[in-house]
PDB file of C-alpha atoms in Angstrom:
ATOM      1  CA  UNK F   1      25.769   0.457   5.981  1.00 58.00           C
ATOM      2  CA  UNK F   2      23.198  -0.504   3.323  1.00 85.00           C
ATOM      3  CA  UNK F   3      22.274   0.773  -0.260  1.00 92.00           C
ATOM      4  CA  UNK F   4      19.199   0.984  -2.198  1.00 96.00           C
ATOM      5  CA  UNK F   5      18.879  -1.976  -4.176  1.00 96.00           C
ATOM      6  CA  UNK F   6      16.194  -0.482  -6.402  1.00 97.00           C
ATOM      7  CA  UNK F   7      18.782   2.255  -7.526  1.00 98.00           C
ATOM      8  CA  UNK F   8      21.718  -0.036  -7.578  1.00 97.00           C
ATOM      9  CA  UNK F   9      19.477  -1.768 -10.155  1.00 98.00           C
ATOM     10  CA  UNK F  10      18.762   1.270 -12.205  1.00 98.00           C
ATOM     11  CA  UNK F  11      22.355   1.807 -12.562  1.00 98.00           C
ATOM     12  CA  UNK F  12      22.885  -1.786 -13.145  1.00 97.00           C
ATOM     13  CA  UNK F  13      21.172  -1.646 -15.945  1.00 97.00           C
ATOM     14  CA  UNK F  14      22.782   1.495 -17.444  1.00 98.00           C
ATOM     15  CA  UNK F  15      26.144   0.559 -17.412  1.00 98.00           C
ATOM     16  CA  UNK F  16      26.331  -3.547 -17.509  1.00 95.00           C
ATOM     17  CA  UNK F  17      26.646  -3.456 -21.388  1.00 94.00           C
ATOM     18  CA  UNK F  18      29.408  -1.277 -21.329  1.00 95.00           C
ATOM     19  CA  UNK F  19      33.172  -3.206 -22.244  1.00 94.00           C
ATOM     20  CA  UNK F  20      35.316  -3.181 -18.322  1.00 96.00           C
ATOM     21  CA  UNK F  21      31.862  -3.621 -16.360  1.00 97.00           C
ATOM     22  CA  UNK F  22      32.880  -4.535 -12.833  1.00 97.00           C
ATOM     23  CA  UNK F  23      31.082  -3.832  -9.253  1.00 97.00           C
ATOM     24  CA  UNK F  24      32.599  -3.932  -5.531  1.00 95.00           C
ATOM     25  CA  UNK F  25      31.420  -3.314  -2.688  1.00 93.00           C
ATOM     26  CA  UNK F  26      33.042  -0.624  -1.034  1.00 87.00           C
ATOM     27  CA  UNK F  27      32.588   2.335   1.268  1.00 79.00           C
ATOM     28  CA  UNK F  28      29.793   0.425   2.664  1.00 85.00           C
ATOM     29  CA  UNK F  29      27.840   0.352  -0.706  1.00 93.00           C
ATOM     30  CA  UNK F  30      28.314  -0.839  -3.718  1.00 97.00           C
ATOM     31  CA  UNK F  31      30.809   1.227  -6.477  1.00 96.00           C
ATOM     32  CA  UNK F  32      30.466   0.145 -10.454  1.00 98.00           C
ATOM     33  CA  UNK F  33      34.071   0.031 -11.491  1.00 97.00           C
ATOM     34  CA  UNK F  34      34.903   0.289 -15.530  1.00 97.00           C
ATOM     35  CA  UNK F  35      38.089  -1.159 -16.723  1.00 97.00           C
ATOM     36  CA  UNK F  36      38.851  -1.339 -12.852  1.00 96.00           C
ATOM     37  CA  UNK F  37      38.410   2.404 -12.263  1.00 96.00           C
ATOM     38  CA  UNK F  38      35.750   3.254  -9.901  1.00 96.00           C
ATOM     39  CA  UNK F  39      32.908   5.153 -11.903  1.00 98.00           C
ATOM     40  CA  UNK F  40      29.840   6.128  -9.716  1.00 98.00           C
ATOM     41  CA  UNK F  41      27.920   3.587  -6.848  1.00 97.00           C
ATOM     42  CA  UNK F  42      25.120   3.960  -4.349  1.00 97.00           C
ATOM     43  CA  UNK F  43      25.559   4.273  -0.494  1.00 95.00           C
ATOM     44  CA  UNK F  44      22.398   4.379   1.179  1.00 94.00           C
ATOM     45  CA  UNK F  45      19.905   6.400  -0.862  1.00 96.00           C
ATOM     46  CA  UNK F  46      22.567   8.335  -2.614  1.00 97.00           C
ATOM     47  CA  UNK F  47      24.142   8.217  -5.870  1.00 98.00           C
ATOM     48  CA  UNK F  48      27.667   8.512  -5.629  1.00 97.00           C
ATOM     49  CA  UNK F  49      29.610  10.020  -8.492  1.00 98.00           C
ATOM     50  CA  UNK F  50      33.646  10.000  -9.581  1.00 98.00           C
ATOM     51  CA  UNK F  51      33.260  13.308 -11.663  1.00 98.00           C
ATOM     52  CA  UNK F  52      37.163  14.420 -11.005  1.00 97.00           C
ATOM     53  CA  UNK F  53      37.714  17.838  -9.573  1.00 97.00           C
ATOM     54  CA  UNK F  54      36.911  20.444 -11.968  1.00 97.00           C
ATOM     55  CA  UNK F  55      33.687  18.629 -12.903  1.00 98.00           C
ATOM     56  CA  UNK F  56      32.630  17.719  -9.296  1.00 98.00           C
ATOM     57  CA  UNK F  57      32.773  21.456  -8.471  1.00 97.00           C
ATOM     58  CA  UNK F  58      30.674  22.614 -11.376  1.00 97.00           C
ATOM     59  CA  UNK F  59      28.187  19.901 -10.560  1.00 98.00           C
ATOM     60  CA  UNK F  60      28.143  20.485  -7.034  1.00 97.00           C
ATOM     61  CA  UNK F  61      26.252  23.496  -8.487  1.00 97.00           C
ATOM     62  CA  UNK F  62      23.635  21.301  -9.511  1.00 96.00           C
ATOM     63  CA  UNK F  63      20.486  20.837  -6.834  1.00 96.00           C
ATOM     64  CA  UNK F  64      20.191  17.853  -4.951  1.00 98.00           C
ATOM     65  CA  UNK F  65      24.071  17.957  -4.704  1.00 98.00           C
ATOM     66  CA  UNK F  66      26.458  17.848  -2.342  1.00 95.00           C
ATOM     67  CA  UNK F  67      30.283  16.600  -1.474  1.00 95.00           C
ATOM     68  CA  UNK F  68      30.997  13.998  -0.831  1.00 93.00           C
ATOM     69  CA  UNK F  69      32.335  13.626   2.731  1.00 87.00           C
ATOM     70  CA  UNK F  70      32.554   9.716   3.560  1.00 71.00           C
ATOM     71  CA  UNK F  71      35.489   9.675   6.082  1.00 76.00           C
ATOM     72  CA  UNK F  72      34.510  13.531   7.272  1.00 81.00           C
ATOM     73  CA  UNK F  73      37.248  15.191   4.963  1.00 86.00           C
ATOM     74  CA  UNK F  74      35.532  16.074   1.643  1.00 88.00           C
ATOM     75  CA  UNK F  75      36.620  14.276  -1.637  1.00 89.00           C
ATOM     76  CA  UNK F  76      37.103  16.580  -4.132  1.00 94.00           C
ATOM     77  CA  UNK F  77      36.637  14.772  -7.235  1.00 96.00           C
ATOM     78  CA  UNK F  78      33.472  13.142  -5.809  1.00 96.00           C
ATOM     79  CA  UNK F  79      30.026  13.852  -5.218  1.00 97.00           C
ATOM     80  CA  UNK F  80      26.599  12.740  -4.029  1.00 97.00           C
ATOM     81  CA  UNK F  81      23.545  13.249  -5.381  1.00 98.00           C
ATOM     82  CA  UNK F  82      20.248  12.938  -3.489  1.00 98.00           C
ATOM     83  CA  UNK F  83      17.270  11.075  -4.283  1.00 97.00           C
ATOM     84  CA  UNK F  84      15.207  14.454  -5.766  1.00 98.00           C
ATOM     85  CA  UNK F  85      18.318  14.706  -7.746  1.00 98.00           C
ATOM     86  CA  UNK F  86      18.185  11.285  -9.858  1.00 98.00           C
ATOM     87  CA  UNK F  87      14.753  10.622  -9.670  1.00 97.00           C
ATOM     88  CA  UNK F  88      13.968  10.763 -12.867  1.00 98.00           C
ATOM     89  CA  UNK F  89      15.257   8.134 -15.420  1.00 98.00           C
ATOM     90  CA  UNK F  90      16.482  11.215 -17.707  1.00 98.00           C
ATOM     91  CA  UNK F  91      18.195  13.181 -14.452  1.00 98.00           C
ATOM     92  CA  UNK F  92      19.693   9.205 -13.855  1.00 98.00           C
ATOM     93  CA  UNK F  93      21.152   8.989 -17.269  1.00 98.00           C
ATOM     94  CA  UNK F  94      22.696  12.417 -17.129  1.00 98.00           C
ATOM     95  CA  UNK F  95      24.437  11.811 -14.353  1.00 98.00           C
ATOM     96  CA  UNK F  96      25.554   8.303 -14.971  1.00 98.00           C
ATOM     97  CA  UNK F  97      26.763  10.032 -18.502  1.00 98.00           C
ATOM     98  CA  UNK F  98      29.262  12.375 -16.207  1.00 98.00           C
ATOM     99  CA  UNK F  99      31.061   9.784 -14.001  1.00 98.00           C
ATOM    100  CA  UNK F 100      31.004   7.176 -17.600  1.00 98.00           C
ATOM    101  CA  UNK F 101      32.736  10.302 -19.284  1.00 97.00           C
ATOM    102  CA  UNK F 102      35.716  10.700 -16.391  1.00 98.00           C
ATOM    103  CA  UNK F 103      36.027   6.997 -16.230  1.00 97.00           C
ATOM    104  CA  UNK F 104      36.332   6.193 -19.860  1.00 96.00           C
ATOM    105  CA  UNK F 105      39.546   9.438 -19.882  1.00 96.00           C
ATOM    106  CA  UNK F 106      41.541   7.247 -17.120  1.00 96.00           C
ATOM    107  CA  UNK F 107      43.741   4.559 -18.174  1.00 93.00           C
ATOM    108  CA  UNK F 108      42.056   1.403 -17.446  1.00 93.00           C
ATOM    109  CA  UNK F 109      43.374  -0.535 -14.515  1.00 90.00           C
ATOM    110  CA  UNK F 110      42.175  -4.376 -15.556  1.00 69.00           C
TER     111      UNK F 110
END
């Protein structure tokens, strides 16, 4: 599996000034990781997002969204979002802004 290189840039470039900055590749894609907790990545053409539970239902009523179903069992506290979805630099940022938001209230792993 592959991921968009153009929107692993994008992302790249939101995040790599923030303090814990980190990527892997993982689940066939690449994740960005801060202070070692895994924040958002791309797989494919999708934008993957660690929003926790409670936010990844209320933003799986978002368009453009779906769960996140990697291994065929959904994750609950993660979601996609399709290409329509984060097209936009502002859409981008928003969404980037939700998984930086979870991220930042776990206790940092590094």
């Amino acid at each position: 599996m592959a991921y968009d290189e153009d929107l692993a840039q994008r992302v790249r470039l939101l995040l790599k000034r923030r303090k814990g900055f980190s990527e892997r590749k993982m689940f066939g894609g690449i994740c960005f990781m801060l202070h070692g907790n895994m924040c958002c990545g791309v797989i494919r053409e999708r934008l993957m997002l660690r929003l926790g539970e409670k936010n990844a239902r209320k933003a799986l009523e978002e368009p453009d969204t779906h769960e996140m179903d990697f291994t065929g069992k959904p994750l609950k506290s993660m979601i996609y979002v399709e290409q329509a979805g984060y097209e936009s630099a502002e859409d981008l940022k928003y969404w980037i802004h939700q998984a930086v938001k979870f991220a930042q209230s776990l206790p940092a792993k590094d």
